[in-house]
XYZ file of C-alpha atoms in Angstrom:
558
model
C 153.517 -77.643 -13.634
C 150.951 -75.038 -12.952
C 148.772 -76.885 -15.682
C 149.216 -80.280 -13.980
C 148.160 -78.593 -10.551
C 145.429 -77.351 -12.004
C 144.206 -80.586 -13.675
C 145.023 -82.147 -10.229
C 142.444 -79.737 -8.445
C 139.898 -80.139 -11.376
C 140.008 -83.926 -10.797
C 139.625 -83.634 -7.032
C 136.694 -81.483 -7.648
C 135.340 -84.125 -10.278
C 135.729 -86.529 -7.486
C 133.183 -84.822 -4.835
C 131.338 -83.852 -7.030
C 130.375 -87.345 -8.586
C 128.707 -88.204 -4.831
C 131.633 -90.428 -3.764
C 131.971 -89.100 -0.558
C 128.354 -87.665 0.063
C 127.103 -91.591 -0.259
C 128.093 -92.197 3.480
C 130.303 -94.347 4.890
C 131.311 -97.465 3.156
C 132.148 -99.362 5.990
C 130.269 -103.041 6.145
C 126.781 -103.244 7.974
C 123.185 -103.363 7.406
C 123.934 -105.504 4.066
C 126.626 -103.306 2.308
C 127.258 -104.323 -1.032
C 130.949 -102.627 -2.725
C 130.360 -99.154 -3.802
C 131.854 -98.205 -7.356
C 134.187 -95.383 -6.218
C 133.541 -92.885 -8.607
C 129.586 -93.259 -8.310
C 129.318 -94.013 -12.419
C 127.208 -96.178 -13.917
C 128.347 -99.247 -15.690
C 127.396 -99.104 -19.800
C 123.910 -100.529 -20.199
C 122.691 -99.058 -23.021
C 121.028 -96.105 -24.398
C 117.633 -94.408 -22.269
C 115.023 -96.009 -21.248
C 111.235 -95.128 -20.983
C 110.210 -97.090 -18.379
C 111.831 -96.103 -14.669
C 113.064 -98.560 -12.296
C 110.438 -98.019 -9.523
C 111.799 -99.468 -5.912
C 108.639 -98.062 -3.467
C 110.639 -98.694 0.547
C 107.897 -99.081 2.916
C 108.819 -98.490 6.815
C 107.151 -99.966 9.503
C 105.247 -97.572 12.340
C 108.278 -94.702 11.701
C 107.281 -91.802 13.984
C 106.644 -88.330 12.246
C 109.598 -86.863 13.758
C 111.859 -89.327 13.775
C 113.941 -88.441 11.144
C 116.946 -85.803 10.712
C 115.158 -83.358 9.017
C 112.084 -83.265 10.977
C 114.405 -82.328 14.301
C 114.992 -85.715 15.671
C 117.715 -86.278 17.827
C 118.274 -90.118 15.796
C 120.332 -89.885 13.021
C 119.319 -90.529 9.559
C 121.994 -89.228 7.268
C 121.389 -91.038 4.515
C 116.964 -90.216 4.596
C 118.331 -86.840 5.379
C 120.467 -86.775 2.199
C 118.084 -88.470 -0.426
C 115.466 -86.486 0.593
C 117.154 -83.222 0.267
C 118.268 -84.178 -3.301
C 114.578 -85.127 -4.028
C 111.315 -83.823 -2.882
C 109.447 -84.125 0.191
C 106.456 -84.481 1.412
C 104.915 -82.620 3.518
C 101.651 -83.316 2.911
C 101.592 -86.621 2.885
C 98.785 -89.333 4.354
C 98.567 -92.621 5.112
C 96.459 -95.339 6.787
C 96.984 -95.746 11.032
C 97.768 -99.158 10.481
C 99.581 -101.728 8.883
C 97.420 -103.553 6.502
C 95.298 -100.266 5.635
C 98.515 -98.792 4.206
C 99.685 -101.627 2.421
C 96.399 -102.697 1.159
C 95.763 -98.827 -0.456
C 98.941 -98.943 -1.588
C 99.067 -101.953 -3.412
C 94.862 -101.542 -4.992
C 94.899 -97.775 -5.073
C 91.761 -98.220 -3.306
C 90.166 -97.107 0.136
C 89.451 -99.489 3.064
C 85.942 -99.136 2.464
C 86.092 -100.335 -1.099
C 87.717 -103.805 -0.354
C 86.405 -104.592 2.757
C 89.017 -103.921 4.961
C 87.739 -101.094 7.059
C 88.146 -102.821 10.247
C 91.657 -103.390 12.344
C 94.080 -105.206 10.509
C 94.183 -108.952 9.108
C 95.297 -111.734 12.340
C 97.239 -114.002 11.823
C 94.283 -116.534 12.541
C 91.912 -114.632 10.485
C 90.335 -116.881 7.463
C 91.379 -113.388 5.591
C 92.916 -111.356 3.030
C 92.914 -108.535 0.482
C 90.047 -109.654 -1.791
C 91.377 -111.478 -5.060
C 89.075 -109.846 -7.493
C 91.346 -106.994 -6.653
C 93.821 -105.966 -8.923
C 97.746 -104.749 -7.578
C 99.704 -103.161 -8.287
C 102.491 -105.844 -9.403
C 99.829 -107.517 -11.702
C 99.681 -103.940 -13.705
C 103.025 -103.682 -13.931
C 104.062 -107.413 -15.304
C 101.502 -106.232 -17.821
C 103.712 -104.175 -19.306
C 106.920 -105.484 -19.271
C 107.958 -105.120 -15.751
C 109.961 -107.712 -13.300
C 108.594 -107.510 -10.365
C 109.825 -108.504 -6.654
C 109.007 -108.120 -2.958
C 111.102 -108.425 -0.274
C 109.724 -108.007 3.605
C 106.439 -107.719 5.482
C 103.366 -108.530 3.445
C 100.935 -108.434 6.003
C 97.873 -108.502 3.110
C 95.805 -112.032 4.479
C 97.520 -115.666 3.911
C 95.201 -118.285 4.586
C 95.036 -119.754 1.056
C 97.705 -120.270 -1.456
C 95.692 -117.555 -3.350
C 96.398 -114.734 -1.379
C 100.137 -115.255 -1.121
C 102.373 -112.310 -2.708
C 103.640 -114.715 -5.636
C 99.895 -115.229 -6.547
C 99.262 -111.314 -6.233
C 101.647 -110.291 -9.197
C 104.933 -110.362 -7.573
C 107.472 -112.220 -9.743
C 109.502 -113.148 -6.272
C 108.519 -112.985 -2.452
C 111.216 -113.082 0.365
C 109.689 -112.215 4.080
C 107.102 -112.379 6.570
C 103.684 -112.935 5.888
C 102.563 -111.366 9.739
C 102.752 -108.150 10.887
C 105.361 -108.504 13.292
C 108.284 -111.094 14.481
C 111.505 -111.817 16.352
C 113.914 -109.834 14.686
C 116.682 -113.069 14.290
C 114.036 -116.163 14.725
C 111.321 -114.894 12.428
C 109.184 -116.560 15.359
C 105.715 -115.020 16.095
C 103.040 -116.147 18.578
C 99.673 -115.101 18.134
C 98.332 -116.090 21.414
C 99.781 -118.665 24.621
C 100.466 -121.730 22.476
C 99.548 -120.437 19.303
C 103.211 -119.894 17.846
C 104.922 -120.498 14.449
C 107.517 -119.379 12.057
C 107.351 -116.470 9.687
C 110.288 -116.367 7.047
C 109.312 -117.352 3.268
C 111.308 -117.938 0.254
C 107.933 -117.853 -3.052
C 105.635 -119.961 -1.286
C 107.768 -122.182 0.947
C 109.435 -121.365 4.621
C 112.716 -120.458 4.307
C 114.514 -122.776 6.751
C 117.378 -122.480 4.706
C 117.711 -118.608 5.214
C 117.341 -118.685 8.696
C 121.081 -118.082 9.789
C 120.180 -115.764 12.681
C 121.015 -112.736 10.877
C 118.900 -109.955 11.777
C 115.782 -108.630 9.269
C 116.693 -105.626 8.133
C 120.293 -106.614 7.320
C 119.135 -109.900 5.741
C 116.137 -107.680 4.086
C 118.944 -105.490 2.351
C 121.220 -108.122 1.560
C 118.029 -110.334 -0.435
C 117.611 -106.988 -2.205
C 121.215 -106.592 -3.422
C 121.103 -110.426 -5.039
C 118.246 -109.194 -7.053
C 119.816 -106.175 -8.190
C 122.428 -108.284 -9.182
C 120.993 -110.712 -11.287
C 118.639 -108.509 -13.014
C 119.257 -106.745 -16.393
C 119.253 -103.136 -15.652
C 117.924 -102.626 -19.414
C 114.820 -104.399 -18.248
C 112.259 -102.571 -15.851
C 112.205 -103.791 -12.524
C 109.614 -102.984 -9.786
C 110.936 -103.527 -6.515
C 108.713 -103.519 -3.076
C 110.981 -103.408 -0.181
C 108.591 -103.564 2.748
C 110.797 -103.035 5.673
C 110.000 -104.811 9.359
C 111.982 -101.836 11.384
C 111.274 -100.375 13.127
C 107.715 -102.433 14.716
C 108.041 -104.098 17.642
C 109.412 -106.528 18.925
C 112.629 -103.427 19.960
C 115.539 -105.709 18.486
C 118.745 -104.165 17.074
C 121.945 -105.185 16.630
C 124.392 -104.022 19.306
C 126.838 -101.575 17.573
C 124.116 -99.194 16.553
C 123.570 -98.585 19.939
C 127.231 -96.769 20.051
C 125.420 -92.916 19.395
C 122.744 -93.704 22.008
C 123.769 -94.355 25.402
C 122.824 -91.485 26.576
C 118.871 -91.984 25.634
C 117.561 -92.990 29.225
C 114.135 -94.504 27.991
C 115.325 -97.813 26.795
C 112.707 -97.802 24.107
C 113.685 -94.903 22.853
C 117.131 -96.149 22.813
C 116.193 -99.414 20.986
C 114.074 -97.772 18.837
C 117.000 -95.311 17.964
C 119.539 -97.817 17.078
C 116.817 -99.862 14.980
C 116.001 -96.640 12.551
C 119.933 -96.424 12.887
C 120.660 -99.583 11.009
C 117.070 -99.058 8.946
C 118.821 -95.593 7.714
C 121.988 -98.158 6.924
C 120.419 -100.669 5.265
C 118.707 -97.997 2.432
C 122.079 -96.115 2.229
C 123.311 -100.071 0.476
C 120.223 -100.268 -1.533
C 121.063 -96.677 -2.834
C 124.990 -98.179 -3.846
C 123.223 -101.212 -5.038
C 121.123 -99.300 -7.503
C 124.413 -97.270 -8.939
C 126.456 -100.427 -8.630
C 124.505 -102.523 -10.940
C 123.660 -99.424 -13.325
C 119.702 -98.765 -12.139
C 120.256 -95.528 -10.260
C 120.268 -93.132 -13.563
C 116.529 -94.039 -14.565
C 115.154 -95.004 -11.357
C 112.499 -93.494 -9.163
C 113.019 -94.121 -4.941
C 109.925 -93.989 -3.131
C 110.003 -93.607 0.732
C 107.444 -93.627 3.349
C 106.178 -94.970 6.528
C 103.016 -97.160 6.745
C 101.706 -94.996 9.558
C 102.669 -93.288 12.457
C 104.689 -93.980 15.642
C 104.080 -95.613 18.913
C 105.477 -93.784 21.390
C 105.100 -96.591 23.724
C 107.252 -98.271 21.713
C 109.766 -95.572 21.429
C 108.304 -93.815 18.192
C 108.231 -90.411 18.386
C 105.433 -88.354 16.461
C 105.646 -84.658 17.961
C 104.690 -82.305 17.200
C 101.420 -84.351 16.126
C 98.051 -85.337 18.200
C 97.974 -89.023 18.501
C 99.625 -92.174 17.622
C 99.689 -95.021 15.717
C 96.085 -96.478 15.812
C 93.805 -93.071 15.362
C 92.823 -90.756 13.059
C 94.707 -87.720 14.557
C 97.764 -86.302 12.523
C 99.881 -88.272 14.736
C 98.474 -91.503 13.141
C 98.403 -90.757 9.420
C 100.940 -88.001 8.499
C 103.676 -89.881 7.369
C 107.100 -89.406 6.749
C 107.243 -89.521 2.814
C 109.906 -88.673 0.337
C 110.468 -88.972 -3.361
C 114.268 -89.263 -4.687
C 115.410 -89.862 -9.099
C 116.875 -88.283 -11.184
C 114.131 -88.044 -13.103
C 112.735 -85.477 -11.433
C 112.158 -82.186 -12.821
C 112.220 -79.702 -9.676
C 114.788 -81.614 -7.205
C 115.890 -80.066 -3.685
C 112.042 -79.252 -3.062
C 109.184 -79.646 -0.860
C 106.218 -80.716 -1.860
C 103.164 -79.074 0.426
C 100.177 -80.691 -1.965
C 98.122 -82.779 -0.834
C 99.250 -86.735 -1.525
C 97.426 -90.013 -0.167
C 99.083 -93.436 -0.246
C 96.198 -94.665 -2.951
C 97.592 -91.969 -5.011
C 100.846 -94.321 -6.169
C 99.097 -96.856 -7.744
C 97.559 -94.773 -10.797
C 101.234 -92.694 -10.707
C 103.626 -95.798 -10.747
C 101.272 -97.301 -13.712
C 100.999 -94.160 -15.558
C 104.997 -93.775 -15.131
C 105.766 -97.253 -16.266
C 103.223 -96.461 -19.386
C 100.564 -99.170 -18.424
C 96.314 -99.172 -18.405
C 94.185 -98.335 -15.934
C 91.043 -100.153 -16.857
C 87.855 -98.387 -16.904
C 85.695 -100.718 -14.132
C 88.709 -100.228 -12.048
C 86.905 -97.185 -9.555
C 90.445 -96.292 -8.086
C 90.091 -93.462 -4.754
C 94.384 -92.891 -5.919
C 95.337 -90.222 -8.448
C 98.183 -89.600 -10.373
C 100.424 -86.998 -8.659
C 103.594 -87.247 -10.254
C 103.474 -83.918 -12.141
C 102.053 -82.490 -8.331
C 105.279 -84.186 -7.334
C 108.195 -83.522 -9.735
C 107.250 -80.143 -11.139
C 105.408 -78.389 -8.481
C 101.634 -78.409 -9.837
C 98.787 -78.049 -8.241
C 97.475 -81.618 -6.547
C 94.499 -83.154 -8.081
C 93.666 -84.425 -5.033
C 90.731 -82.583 -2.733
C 89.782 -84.664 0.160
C 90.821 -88.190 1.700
C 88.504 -90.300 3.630
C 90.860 -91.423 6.321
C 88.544 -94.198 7.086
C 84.562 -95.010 7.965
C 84.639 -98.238 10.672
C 81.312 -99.895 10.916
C 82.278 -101.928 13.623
C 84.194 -99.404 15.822
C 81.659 -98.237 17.842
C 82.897 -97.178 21.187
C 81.527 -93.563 21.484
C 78.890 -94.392 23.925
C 77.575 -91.169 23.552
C 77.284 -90.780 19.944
C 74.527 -90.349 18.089
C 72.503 -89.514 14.788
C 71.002 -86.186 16.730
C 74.807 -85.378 17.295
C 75.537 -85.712 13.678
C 72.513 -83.255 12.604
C 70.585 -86.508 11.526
C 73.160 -86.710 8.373
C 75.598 -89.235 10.219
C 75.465 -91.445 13.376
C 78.828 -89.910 14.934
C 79.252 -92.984 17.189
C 80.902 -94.815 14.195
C 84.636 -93.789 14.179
C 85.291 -91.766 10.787
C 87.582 -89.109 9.914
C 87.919 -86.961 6.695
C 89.539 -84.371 5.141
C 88.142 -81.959 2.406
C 90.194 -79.043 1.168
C 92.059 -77.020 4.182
C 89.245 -79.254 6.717
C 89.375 -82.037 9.160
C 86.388 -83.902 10.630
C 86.517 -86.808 13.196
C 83.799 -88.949 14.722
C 83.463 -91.446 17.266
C 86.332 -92.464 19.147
C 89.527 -91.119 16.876
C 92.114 -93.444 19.325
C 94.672 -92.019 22.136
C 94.778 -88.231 21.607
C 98.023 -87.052 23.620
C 100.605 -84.530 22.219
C 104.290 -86.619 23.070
C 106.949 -84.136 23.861
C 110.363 -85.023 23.581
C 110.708 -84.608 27.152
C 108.372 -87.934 27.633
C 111.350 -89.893 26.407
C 113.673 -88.388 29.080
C 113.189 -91.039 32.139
C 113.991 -94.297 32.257
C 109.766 -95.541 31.705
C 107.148 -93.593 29.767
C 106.262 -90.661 31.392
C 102.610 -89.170 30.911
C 103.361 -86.119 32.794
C 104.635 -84.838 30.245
C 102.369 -85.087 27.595
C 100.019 -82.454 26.935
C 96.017 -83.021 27.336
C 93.070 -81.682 26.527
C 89.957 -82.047 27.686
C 86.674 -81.753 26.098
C 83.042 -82.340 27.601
C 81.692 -85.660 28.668
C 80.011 -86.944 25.256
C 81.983 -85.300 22.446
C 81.563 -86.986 19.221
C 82.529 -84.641 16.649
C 85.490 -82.294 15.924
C 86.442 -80.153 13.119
C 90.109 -78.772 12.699
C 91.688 -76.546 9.812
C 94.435 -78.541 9.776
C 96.310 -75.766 6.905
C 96.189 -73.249 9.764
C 96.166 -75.758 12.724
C 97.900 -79.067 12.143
C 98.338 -80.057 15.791
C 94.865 -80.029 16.202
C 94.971 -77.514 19.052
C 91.564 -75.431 18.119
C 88.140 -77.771 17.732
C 85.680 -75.591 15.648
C 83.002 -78.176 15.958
C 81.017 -75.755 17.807
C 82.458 -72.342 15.924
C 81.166 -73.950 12.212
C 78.225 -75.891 12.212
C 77.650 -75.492 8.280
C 81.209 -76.973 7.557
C 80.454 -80.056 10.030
C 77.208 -80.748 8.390
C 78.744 -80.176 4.573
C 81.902 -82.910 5.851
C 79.104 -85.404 7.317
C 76.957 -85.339 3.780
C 80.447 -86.445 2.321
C 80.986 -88.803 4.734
C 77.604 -90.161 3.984
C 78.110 -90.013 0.181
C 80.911 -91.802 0.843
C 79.040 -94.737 2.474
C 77.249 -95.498 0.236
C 79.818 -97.116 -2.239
C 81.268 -99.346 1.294
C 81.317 -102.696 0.684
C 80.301 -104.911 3.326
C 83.600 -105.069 6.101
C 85.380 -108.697 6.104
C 86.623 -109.401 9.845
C 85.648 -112.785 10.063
C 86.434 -114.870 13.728
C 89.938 -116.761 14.007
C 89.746 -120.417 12.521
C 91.517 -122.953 14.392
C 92.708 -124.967 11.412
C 95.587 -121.741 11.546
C 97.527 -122.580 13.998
C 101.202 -123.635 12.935
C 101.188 -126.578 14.725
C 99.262 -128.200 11.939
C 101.220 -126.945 9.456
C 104.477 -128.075 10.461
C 105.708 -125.428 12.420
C 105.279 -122.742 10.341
C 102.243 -119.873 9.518
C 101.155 -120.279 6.122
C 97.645 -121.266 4.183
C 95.914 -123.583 5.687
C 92.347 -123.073 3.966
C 92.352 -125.462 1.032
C 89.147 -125.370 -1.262
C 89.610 -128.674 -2.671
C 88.508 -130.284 1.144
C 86.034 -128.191 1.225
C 84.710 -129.640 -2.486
C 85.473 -132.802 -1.306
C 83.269 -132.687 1.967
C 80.700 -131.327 0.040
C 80.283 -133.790 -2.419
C 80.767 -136.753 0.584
C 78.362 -135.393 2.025
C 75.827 -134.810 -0.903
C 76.706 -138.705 -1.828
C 75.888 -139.652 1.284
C 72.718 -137.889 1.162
C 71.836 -139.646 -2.329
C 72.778 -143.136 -0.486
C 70.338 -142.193 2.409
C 67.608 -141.123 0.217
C 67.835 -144.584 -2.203
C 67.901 -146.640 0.837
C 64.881 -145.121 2.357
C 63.402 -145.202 -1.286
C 63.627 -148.959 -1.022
C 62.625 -149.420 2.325
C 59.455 -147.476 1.843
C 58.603 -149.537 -1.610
């Protein structure tokens, strides 16, 4: 008996211990596929070399808003796969949406593929240049299946720039930057409106049940884990609409947050609530189906949050849209079991270019010489605790955002015209130019009234004409202490790099909107509308009719 009651205790141990319970509740919502109770893989074969690599992108996630950065919202499962994995806590990305996803998926900076300015409209003849090569392309290179599902966001207006035509093996999503939740309806402008849910290349009528993104997101996500052969390497891009704007959630993940008063805040709360759901399934997908074991989880936000919007990036300067911390620290994470030093933090510096040459060199692919990538490979920085190879980041250098009136080239020591907005970061520095964007610190306390309350967010106020400011952001990352002034030599060393730095730009592509876009032309829906072969075809009319023109005045002249 004592024997049995001892086996009894040793199987109940067994039982937490395999992660049944610490996986969260199994209860249905944000796409729940069934968990296998015991957390075991299914048999599929012996080890494999190349890792399962599914890279989660959120969508203007605050800096604080998530468990273990203090926030009041509840994210048990972030909370959990981060603490099993590493995080980052050094980690920078883009202020924007297409920034983010365009370094991400090229490895590249903005000023390398023309996309230094804003983001890519809707109505824009524009995209991420095709002589670019993604990250998907390297990947099906060597072996890899690869699928997206979510907000692409990367330029649209020709069948060439679509995501299946970019490497990915499968699109399901938006192509915008932002939508109705359950229409997948977006208008540009008054009049200008169309829908934004694809299936490959093709609108997704069929798909378009009502069911809310991030749910129907997960549950996309879970079919492809399913069909797949878990012996085969799969890249999966799982570019996430929550929690952007339009403030849509479904009503039950409201139940924690009553008590919020700011009703964006609230919103906002119950959207990263069902967000924080929805990756919990994909996690019991990925064990279901027998990935999990030699997979690598990637998590991060494309840039910071809008506190008008209910994001929340405090203790950070700034917001979404600038170049302070609050803009382009993200919330990052790395979670496998292939890592080497797990239950860490990683305080290196990382930069969202930085996964394209790590996720190739993991899944034991070619970087091509001519490829001049601004990413390096951080994976040892990231599993094992080594020293990052990376040094600086240019943030960004905008040609065309020029709104510091009183900038100048005498400002910038005749190195650097500091009425262009730039930022940059070298070592322990920080140097901004220009206009760097809305430069509050957002309390918590801001979100206590029933509206946005700017009384009480901290300000600070500089003199009229400022141009230029230099933080140690090691010793200093709220960007409290300018030592513009205090450290001349450091702000002209930062503006020679900035300048160095210019002079591999290409030239920016922000072209105006083209009114062959507009959905109404296209059925209904926002897709390519560009189509070269009308454009050959004019042409050549056109040159034909010039031929005609000259014969005929040929013969009238003989």
């Amino acid at each position: 008996r004592m024997v049995a009651a001892v086996l009894a205790g040793l199987s109940l141990l067994s039982l937490l211990t395999c992660g049944y319970l610490a996986w969260g509740s199994r209860r249905g919502g944000a796409g729940e596929a069934p968990a296998n109770l015991l957390g075991e893989e299914p048999a599929a074969g012996g080890p494999r070399s190349q890792p399962h690599i599914i890279f989660i992108l959120a969508d203007d996630q605050g800096f604080r808003d998530v468990g273990y950065h203090g926030s009041e919202i509840r994210t048990p499962t972030l909370d959990r796969l981060a603490a099993e994995g590493v995080k980052l806590e050094n980690y920078y990305v883009q202020p924007m949406c297409t920034p983010s996803r365009s370094q991400l998926i090229t490895g590249k900076y903005q000023i390398h593929t023309g996309l230094q300015h804003s983001i890519i409209r809707p109505t824009q003849p524009n995209c991420l240049p095709l002589d670019n090569v993604t990250l998907p392309q390297k990947l099906k290179e060597v072996g890899y299946s690869t699928h997206m599902v979510g907000k692409w966001h990367l330029g649209f207006y020709r069948r060439e720039c679509m995501p299946t035509q970019r490497g990915f093996d499968s699109f399901f999503g938006s192509l915008l930057g932002s939508g109705d939740y359950y229409t997948h309806f977006k208008c540009d402008s008054p009049g200008i409106c169309g829908y934004d849910l694809y299936e490959n290349d093709n609108a997704a009528w069929d798909h378009d049940n009502g069911i809310y993104s991030t749910q129907m997101y997960t549950q996309k996500v879970q079919q492809i884990l399913a069909s797949h052969n878990p012996r085969k390497p799969i890249f999966l891009y799982i570019a996430y609409q929550a929690v952007h704007s339009p403030l849509q959630a479904p009503g039950r993940y409201f139940e924690h947050y009553r008590s919020i008063n700011n009703i964006n805040r609230r919103r906002y709360a119950a959207m990263l609530a069902c967000l924080d759901e929805a990756i919990n399934n994909v996690t019991l997908a990925l064990r279901k189906y027998g990935y999990y074991e030699n997979s690598i989880i990637i998590y991060s936000s494309d840039n910071g949050g809008q506190p008008m919007a209910g994001g929340s990036n405090w203790p950070l300067r700034g917001s979404k849209g600038t170049y302070w911390e609050g803009g382009i620290r993200a919330v990052g994470f790395v979670h496998s079991p292939l890592l080497k030093n797990k239950g860490s933090v990683c305080k290196e510096l990382v930069h969202i270019t930085d996964w394209f040459p790590t996720l190739i060199t993991l899944a034991e692919g070619q970087i091509d010489e001519d490829i001049q990538l601004d990413g390096y490979d951080v994976w040892e920085t990231i599993s094992e605790g080594r020293r990052s190879p990376r040094v600086d980041i240019l943030h960004n250098i905008d040609p065309i955002y020029t709104k510091a009136k009183n900038g100048s080239w005498a400002a910038g020591y005749g190195i650097w015209n500091t009425a262009i907005q730039s930022a940059i970061r070298v070592n322990h520095w920080k140097l901004l130019t220009g206009n760097p964007g809305y430069s509050d610190w957002v309390p918590p306390q801001a979100f206590s009234n029933a509206g946005p309350n700017r009384w009480h967010n901290e300000r600070v106020s500089w003199s009229a004409g400022k141009t230029v400011w230099l933080f140690n952001i090691t010793a200093d990352p709220y960007e409290r202490v300018d030592l513009s002034a205090r450290h001349p030599e450091v702000v002209k060393q930062l503006l020679r790099r900035l300048s160095q730095f210019n002079k591999t730009a290409v030239p920016v592509r922000y072209p105006p909107k083209d009114p062959r876009s507009n959905p109404k032309l296209n059925g209904g829906v926002w897709g390519p509308w560009f189509k070269e072969d009308e454009k050959k075809k004019k042409s050549d009319k056109s040159k034909g009719a010039n031929k005609q023109k000259k014969v005929k005045s040929r013969k009238k002249g003989n």
